[in-house]
XYZ file of C-alpha atoms in Angstrom:
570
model
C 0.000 0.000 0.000
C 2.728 1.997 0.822
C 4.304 1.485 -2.473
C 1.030 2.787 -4.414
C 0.935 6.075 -2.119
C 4.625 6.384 -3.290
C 3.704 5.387 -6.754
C 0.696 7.740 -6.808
C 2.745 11.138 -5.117
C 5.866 10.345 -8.020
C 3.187 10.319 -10.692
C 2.147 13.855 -8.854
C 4.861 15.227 -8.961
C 6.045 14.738 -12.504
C 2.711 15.812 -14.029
C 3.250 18.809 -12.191
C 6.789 19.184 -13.340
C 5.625 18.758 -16.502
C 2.314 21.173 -16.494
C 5.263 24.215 -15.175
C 7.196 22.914 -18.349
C 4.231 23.478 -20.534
C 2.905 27.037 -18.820
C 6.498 28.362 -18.098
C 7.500 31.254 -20.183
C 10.298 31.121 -22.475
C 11.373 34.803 -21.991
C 10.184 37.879 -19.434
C 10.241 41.317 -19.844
C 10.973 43.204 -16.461
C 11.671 46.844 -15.384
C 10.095 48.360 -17.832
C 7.811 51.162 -18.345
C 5.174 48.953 -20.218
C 2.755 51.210 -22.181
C 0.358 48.479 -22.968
C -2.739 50.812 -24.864
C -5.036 48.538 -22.885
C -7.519 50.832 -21.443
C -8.113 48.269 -18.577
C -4.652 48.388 -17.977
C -2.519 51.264 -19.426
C 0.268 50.693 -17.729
C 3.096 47.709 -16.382
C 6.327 46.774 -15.522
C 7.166 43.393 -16.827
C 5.641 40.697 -19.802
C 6.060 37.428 -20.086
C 5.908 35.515 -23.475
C 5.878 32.042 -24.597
C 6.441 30.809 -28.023
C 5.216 34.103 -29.737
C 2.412 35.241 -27.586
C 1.505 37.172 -24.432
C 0.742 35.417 -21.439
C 1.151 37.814 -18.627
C 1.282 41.380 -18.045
C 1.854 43.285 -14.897
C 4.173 43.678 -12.104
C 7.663 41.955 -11.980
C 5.839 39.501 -8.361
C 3.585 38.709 -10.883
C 5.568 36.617 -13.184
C 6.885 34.483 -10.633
C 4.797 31.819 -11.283
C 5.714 31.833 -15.096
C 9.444 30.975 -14.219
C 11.293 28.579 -14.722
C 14.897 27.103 -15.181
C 14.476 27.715 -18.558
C 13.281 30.942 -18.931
C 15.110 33.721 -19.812
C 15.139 37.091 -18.458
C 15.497 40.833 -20.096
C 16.132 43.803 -17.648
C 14.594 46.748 -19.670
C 16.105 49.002 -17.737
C 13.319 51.562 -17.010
C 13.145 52.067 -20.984
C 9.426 52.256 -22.521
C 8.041 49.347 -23.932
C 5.342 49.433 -26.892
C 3.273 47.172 -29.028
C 5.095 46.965 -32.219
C 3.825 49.753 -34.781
C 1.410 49.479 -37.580
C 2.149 51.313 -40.618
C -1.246 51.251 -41.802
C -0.565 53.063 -45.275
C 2.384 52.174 -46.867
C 3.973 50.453 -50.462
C 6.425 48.451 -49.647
C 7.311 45.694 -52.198
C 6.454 48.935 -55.070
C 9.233 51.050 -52.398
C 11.002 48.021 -52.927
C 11.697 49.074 -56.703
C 13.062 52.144 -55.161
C 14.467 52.245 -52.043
C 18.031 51.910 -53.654
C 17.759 54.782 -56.061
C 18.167 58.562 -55.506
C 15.954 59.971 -52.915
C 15.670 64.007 -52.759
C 15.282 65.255 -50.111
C 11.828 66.750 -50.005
C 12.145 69.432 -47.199
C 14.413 71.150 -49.649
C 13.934 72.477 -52.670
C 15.003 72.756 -56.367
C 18.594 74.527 -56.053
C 19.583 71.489 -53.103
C 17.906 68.638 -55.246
C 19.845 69.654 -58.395
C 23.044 68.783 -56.188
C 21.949 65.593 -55.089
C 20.947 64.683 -59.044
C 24.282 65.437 -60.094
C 26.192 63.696 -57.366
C 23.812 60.596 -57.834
C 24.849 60.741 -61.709
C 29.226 61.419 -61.110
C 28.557 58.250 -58.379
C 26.468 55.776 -61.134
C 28.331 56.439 -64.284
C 27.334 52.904 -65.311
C 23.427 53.454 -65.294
C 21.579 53.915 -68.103
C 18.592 55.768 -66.284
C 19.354 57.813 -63.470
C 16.138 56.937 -61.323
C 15.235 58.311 -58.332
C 12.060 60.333 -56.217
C 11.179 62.785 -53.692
C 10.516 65.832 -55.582
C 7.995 68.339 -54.278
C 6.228 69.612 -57.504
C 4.193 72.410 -55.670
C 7.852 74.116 -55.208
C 8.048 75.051 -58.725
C 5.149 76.924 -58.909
C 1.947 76.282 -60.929
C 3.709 75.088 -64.010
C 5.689 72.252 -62.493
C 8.767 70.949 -63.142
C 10.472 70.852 -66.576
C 12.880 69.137 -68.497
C 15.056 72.207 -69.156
C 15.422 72.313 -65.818
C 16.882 68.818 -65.852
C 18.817 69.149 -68.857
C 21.091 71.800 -66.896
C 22.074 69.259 -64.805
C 22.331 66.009 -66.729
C 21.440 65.976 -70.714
C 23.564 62.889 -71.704
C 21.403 59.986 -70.074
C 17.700 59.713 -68.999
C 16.816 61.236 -65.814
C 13.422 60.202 -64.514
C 12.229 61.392 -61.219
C 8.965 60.889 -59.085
C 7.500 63.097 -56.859
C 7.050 62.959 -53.109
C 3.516 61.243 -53.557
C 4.481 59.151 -56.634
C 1.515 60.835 -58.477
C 3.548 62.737 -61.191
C 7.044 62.583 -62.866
C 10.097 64.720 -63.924
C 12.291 63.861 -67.235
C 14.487 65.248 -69.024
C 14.849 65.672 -72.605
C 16.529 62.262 -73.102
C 13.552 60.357 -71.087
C 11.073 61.743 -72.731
C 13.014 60.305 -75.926
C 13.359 57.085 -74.884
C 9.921 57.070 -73.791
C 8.315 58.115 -76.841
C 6.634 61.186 -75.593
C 6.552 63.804 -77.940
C 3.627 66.463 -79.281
C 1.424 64.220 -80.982
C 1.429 61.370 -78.034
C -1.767 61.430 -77.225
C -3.205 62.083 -72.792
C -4.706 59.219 -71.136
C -6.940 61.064 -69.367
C -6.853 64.642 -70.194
C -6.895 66.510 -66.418
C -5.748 63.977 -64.340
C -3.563 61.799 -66.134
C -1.636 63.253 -68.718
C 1.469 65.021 -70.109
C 1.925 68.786 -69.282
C 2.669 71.365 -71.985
C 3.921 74.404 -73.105
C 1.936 76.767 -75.319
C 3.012 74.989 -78.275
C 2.008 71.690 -76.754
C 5.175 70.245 -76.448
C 5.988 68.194 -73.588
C 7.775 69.733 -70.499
C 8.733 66.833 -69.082
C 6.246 67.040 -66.440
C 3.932 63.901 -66.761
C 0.852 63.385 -64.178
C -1.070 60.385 -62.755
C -1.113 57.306 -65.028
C 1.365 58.974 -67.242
C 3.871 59.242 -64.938
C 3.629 55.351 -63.231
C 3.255 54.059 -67.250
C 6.712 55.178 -67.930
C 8.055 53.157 -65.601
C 7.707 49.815 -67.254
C 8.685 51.203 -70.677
C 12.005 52.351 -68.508
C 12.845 48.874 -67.724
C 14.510 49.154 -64.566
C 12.540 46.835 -62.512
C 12.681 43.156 -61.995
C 11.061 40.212 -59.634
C 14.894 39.913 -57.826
C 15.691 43.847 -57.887
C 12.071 44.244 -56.398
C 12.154 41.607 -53.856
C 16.020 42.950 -52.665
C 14.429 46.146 -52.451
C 11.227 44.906 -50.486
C 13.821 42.888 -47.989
C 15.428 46.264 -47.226
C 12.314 47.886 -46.742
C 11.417 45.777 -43.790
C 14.667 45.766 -42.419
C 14.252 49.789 -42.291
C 10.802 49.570 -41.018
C 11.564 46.919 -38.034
C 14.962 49.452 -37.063
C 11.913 52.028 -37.016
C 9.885 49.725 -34.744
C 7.431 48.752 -37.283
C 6.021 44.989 -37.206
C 3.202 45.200 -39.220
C 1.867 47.028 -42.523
C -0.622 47.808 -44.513
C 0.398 47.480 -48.450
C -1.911 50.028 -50.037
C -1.140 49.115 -53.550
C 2.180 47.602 -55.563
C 1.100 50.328 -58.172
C 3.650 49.401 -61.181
C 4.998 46.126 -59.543
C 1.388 44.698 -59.146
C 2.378 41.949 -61.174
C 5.201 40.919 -59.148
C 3.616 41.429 -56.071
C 2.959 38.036 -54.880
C 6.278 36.612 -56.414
C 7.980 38.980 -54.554
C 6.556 38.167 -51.064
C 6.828 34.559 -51.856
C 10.713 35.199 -52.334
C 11.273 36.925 -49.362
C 9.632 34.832 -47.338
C 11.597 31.779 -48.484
C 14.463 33.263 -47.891
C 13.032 33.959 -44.034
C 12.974 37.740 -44.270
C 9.336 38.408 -43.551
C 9.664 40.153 -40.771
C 6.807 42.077 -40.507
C 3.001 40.963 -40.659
C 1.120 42.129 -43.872
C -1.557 43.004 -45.105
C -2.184 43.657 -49.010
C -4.293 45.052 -51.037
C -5.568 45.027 -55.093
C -5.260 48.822 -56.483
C -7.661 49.805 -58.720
C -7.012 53.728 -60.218
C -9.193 53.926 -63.432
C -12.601 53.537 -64.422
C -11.862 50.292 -66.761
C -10.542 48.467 -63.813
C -13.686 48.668 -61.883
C -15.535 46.072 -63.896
C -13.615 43.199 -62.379
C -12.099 44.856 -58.896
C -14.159 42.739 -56.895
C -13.377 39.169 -58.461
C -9.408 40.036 -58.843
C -9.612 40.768 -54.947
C -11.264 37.647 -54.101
C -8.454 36.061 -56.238
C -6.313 37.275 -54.670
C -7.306 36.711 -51.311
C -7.812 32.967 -52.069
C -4.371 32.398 -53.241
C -2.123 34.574 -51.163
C -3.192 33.720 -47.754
C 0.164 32.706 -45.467
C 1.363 33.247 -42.241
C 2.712 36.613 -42.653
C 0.909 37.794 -45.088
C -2.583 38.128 -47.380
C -3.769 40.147 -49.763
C -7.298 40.366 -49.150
C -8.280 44.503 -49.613
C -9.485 46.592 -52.158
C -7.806 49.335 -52.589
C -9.395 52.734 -54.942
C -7.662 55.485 -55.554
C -10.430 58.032 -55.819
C -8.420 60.878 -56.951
C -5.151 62.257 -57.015
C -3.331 65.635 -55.293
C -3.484 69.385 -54.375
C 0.109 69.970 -56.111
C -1.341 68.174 -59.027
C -3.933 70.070 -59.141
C -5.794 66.592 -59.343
C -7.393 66.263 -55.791
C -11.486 66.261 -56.213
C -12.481 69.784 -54.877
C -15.337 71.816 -54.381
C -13.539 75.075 -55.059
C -11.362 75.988 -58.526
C -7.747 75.764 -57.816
C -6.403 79.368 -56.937
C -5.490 80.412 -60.691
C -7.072 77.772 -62.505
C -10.716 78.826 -63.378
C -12.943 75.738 -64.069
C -10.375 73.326 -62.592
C -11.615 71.683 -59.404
C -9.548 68.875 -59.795
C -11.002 65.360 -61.025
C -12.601 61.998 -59.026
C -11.795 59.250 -60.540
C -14.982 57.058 -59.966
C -18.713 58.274 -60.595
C -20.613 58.563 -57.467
C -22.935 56.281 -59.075
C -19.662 54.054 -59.688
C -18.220 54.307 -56.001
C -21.497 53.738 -54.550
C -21.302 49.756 -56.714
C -17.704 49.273 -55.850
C -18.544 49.919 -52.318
C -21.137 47.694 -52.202
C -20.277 44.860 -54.249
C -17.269 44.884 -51.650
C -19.709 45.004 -48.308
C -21.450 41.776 -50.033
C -18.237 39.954 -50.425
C -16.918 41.335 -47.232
C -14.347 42.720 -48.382
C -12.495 45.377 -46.875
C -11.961 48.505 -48.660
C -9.461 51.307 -48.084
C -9.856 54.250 -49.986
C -7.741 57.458 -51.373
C -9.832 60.203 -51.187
C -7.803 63.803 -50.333
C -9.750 66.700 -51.328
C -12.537 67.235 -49.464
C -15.077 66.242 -52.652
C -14.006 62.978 -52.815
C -14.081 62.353 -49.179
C -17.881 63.356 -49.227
C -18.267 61.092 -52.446
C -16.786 58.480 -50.967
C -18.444 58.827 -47.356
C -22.248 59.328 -49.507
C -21.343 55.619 -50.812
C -20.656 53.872 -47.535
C -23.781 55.911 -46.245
C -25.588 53.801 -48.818
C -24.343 50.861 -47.654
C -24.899 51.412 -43.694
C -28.514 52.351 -44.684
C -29.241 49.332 -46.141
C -29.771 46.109 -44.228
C -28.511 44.104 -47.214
C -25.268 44.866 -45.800
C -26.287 44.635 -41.428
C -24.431 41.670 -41.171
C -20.698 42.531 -43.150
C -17.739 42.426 -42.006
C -16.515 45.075 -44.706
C -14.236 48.048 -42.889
C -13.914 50.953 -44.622
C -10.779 53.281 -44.797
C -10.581 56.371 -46.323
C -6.183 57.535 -46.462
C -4.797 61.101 -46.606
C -8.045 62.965 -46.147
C -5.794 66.495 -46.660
C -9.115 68.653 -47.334
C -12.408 68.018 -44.942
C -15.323 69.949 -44.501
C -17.097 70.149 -40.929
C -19.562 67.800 -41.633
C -17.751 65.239 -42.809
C -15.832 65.082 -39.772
C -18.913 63.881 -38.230
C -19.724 61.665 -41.078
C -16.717 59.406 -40.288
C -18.230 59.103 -36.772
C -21.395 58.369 -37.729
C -20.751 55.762 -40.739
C -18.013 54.026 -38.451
C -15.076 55.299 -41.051
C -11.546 54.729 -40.649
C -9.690 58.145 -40.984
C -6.180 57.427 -42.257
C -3.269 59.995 -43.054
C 0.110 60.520 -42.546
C 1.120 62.956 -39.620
C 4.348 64.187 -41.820
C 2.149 66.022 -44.387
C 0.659 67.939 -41.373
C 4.100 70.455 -41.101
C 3.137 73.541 -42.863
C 2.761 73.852 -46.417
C 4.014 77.036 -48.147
C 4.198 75.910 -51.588
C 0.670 74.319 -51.644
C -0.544 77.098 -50.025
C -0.846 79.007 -53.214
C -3.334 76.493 -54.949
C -5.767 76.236 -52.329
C -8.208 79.326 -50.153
C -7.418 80.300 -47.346
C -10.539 78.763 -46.464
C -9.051 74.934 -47.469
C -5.805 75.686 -45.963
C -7.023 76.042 -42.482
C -9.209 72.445 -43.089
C -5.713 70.411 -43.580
C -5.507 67.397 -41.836
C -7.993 67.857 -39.140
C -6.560 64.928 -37.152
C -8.040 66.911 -33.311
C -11.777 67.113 -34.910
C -11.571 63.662 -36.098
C -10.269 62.654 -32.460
C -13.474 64.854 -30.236
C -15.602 63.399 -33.008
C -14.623 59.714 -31.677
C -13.159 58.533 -34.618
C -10.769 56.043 -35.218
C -7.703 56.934 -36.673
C -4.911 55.145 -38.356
C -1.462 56.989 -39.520
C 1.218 55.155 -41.734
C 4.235 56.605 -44.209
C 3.027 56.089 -47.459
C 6.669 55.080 -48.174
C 7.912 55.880 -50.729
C 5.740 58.557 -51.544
C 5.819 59.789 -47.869
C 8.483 62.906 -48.300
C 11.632 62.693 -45.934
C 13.039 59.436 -47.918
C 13.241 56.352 -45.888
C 13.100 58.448 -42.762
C 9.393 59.458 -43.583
C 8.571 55.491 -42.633
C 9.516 56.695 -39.264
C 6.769 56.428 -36.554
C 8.377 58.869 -34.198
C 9.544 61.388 -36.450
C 6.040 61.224 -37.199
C 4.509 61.392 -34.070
C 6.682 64.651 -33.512
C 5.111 66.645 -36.288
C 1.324 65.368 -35.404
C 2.072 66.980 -32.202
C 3.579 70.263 -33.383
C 2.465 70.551 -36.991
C 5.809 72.149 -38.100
C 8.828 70.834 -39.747
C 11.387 68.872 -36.676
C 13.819 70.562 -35.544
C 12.441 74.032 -36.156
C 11.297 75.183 -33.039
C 10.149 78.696 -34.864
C 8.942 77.047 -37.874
C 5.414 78.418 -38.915
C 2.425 75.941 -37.649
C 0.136 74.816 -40.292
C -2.947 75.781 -39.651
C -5.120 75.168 -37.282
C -3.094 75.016 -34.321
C -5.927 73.411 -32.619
C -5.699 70.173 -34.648
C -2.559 69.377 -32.886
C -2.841 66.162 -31.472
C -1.733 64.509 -27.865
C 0.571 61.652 -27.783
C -1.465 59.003 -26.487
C -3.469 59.462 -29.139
C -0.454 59.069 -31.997
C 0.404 56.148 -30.346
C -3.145 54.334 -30.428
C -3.248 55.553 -34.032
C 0.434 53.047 -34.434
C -0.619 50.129 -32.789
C -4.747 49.306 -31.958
C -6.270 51.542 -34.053
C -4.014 50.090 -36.999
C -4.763 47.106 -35.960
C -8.355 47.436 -35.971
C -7.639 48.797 -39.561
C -6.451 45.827 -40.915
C -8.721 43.517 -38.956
C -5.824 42.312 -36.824
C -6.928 43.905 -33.336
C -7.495 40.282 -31.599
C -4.005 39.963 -32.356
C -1.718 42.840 -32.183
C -1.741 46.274 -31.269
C -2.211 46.233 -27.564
C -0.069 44.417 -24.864
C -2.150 41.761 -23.738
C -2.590 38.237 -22.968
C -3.069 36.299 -25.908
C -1.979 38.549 -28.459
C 1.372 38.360 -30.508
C 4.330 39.364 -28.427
C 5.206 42.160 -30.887
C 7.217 45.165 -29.100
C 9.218 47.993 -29.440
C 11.661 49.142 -26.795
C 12.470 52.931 -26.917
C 15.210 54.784 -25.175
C 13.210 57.429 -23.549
C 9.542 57.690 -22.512
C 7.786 59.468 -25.415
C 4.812 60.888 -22.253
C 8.458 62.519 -20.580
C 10.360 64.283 -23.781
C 9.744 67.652 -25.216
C 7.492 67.986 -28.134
C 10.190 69.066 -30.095
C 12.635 66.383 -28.809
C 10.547 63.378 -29.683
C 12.082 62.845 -32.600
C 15.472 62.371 -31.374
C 13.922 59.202 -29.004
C 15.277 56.431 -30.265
C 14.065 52.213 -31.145
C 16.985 50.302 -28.865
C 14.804 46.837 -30.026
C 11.964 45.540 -32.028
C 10.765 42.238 -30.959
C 8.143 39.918 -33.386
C 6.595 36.973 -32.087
C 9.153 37.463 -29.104
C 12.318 37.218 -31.286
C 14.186 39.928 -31.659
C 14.049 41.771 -35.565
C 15.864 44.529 -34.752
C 18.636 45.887 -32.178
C 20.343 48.989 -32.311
C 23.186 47.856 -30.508
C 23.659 45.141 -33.694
C-alpha cells in the first residue's frame, strides 16, 4: 500500500513538473515602463511571453509563477516598452523598386535637389537611367517641373524622377526620348492623367497620374529579384523604425510581381513584418472586375505573414497636381476643381459589391469632394440592411481637405480616418493652390479625435516625403504633435493650431487603431494576454520628452513573435 501512495505522489509530482514545463514562459520582460494601450490596464512593468504570444502582463511579483529554469530574463532598464507599430498606409514591395535609387530630399527644394541629381549621376556612371524620387512639384510653382530644368544638370542619359507622392514625374529631354513622348502622343486622361505642356504643346517633361507610373515599365529598370532585394530592405528599415506590421496600399507598377515577390522573401526567411495587401484599382476600366481580382487574390495569397485580401481605390489624385477632387477651382485655374476618378454612381457599386463579399476597402480620397463622395457611398451601404451583417471596414487615407460635416460623417458611418502625420508640417508651396478657407481644413486629425473617430497613420513610403526616414513612426509622431517641420522650433504651424494632437493618441493611431484597420486587433496592437508578443523598446519615454525632442527618441529593439528583428546595438 505503501508502495502505491509512493507510486501515486511520483506520478504527482512529474505531471506537475511537466504542467510548469508546458505554462512556463520562455522569456520575461521586467523593469520596464510597459505602455500596454489597454484601457483596462494602461500601464506595467514586466511581460512574459511564450512561443510568440503574451501570457502575462503586470508587475515583476507577478511573473513568478511563469518561471522557470528555462526561462530567460530581459532587464529593460526603465526604458518604454510598446506594441510593435502598424504602418497602416504604406507600399512596400512597389518602395522596394526604389528604395536603392536617388531619394531628394523633399524638405528642400530645387537649387539642393539639383546637387543631389548630379552627385547621384558622377557616383552611377554605369546606369543607363538615373532613377530616383522625392521631388515636391508644388515648389516650382503652378507650371511644375520641366525638363530644361533637368537638362542643366544632366542631358547625356535619362533622368526620370517621381515626386514625393508618386503621383507625377520629372524627365528630361533624353527620357522623354526614350519614352516616346513627344507632341502628338496622345493624354490618357486629359486633367488627371496626362502630359503637361507648353503653349506649343510640347511636352515639359512634367507627366501626371497614369502617365507618370506608365513610364516606368517602358524604362525597364525593374525586376522580380531587384524588387524583392528592395522589399527585404524595406522591412529591415521599417523593423529598425519599430514597425512589425503594414498595410500594403497598392504595388502600383509592380502589381504583377507582387505576390512573387513576397513569396521570395519569405523563403528566404525575411518576412519580418506581418502584412496586409491590397488590389489597387485607379481607373474607371478596372472597376468592372475589382471585386473578383480581390477575391483572387485573397484565395491564393493567404500565409502566415501575409494576405492580400483589400481593395484598394484610388479616388483621386493631389493638391500639387492640381488633381485632388475639390469643391472650389484651384487658386489660378478657373474651371479646374480637380477630377474623381470614380462616378458617385460608380463608387457607390464598388462599395457595395465589396460590403457583399466582405471585403475590406481602403480608400484614397484627399480633397474634401471625394471624401464626401466616398463617405455618400458607404452611407448607402450602412442604410441598407442588405449589408447589417458585413464584415466590410472601410478606410478612407490622406483625407488632406475636410469639410465640418464630414468630420462627423466618419463618426457616424463608423469610417476609418487614415493619413500621414508628416504632411501635417506647414505647407508654403501648396498654399498658393488652395483658399485660405481649405488651408485652415488640412488634416484635421483633433476634430476627427473629439468626433470619436478612429484613426490610423502610416508613411506612405515611398511617396511619404523625408526618404526612408518618412517610414519613421516617431519622427512622425513629432510633427502630429507640433504641426511644423522637426527641428524648427520657430517654424510656422500649419494651420489650425488646434488640430494638434496629444501623444497618447499618436500612439493608439500606431498600434490598436491600426490594428483594428487591418482587422488584426485580436491579435496585435495592444499588450495583452493572448496577443502576438510584438514590441518595441524605446530609449526614452515618449509621455516625458519635449514635443520638439521626440524625434530624437530612439528604437533600442523591435521584438516579433518574441524574437528579436531589430537591435540597435547590432
Amino acid at each position: 500500500m505503501k508502495f502505491y501512495s509512493k507510486l501515486v505522489l511520483i506520478l504527482i509530482t512529474l505531471n506537475s513538473l511537466f504542467a510548469q514545463a508546458e505554462t512556463a514562459a520562455d522569456l520575461i520582460l521586467f523593469n520596464g515602463k510597459v505602455y500596454t494601450v489597454n484601457d483596462k490596464q494602461p500601464w506595467a512593468e514586466a511581460v512574459a511571453i511564450k512561443d510568440d504570444e503574451i501570457i502575462a502582463v503586470g508587475k515583476l511579483a507577478d511573473m513568478d509563477k511563469w518561471r522557470s529554469k528555462q526561462t530567460k530574463s530581459r532587464d529593460l532598464q526603465g526604458r518604454m516598452l510598446l506594441p510593435g507599430f502598424v504602418d497602416s498606409h504604406a507600399h512596400p514591395v512597389m518602395g522596394g523598386a526604389y528604395v536603392r535609387s536617388l531619394s531628394l530630399d523633399s524638405f528642400s527644394g530645387p537649387d539642393h535637389w539639383y546637387k543631389q541629381i548630379a552627385q547621384y549621376a558622377k557616383e552611377n556612371p554605369d546606369a543607363k537611367v538615373l532613377f530616383g524620387y522625392g521631388f515636391l512639384a508644388s515648389a516650382f510653382g503652378p507650371e511644375g517641373p520641366t525638363r530644361a530644368m533637368l537638362d542643366k544638370v544632366i542631358d547625356d542619359r535619362p533622368v526620370y524622377i517621381m515626386d514625393e507622392g508618386f503621383h507625377g514625374a520629372w524627365a528630361n529631354t533624353k527620357a522623354l526620348q526614350l519614352l516616346g513622348i513627344n507632341k502628338n502622343t496622345q493624354d490618357p486622361e486629359p486633367g488627371f492623367s496626362y502630359y503637361k505642356r507648353d503653349a506649343k504643346g510640347q511636352p515639359t517633361g512634367y507627366l501626371l497620374e497614369g502617365t507618370a507610373t506608365a513610364a516606368i515599365e517602358k524604362l525597364d529598370i525593374i525586376t522580380t529579384d531587384s524588387v524583392a532585394l528592395g522589399t527585404s530592405d524595406v522591412i529591415k528599415i521599417m523593423n529598425s523604425y519599430g514597425i512589425t506590421s503594414v498595410f500594403d496600399a497598392g504595388a502600383l507598377d509592380v502589381d504583377a510581381l507582387q505576390l512573387k515577390v513576397l513569396n521570395k522573401i519569405a523563403a528566404q526567411n525575411q518576412m519580418t513584418v506581418r502584412m496586409v495587401a491590397s488590389h489597387m484599382i485607379s481607373t474607371k476600366e478596372q472597376a468592372d472586375d475589382a471585386i473578383k481580382i480581390t477575391n483572387h487574390k485573397r484565395a491564393i495569397s493567404k500565409n502566415d505573414m501575409y494576405h492580400i485580401n483589400t481593395l484598394k481605390i484610388m479616388n483621386d489624385g493631389t493638391i500639387e497636381g492640381k488633381t485632388a477632387g475639390m469643391f472650389e477651382d484651384y487658386q489660378g485655374e478657373p474651371g479646374n476643381k480637380g477630377i474623381n476618378v470614380f462616378s458617385q454612381q460608380q463608387m457607390n457599386t464598388l462599395i457595395a459589391q465589396a460590403s457583399t463579399e466582405n471585403i475590406d476597402v481602403h480608400i484614397h480620397a484627399l480633397g474634401e469632394r471625394a471624401i464626401t463622395e466616398t463617405l455618400n457611398a458607404i452611407a448607402l451601404v450602412r442604410s441598407n440592411s442588405k449589408h447589417d451583417n458585413s464584415t466590410s471596414r472601410f478606410a478612407i487615407c490622406h483625407i488632406q481637405v475636410m469639410t465640418d460635416k464630414d468630420v462627423q460623417r466618419f463618426a457616424k458611418l463608423n469610417v476609418i480616418a487614415q493619413s500621414t502625420p508628416l504632411w501635417a508640417s506647414y505647407d508654403e508651396f501648396g498654399k498658393e493652390f488652395v483658399s485660405d478657407d481649405q488651408f485652415n481644413r488640412y488634416f484635421r486629425f483633433n476634430s476627427l479625435k473629439k468626433a470619436g473617430v478612429k484613426m490610423s497613420f502610416g508613411s506612405d513610403f515611398p511617396a511619404s516625403g523625408a526618404g526612408t526616414l518618412g517610414m519613421s513612426p516617431i519622427f512622425n509622431m513629432e510633427i502630429g504633435v507640433t504641426r511644423q517641420t522637426p527641428e524648427q522650433k520657430d517654424a510656422p504651424i500649419q494651420p489650425g493650431k488646434h488640430e494638434r494632437l496629444d501623444i497618447a493618441t499618436l500612439i493608439k493611431g500606431y498600434t490598436l487603431d491600426g490594428a483594428y484597420q487591418i482587422h488584426m486587433e485580436d491579435e496585435i496592437g495592444s499588450i495583452e494576454v493572448g496577443k502576438k508578443a510584438d514590441f518595441v523598446l524605446l530609449d526614452k519615454n515618449l509621455f516625458e520628452v519635449d514635443k520638439y525632442d521626440i524625434h530624437n527618441v530612439k528604437v533600442v529593439e523591435t521584438y516579433l513573435g518574441g524574437k528579436t528583428v531589430y537591435s540597435i546595438t547590432k
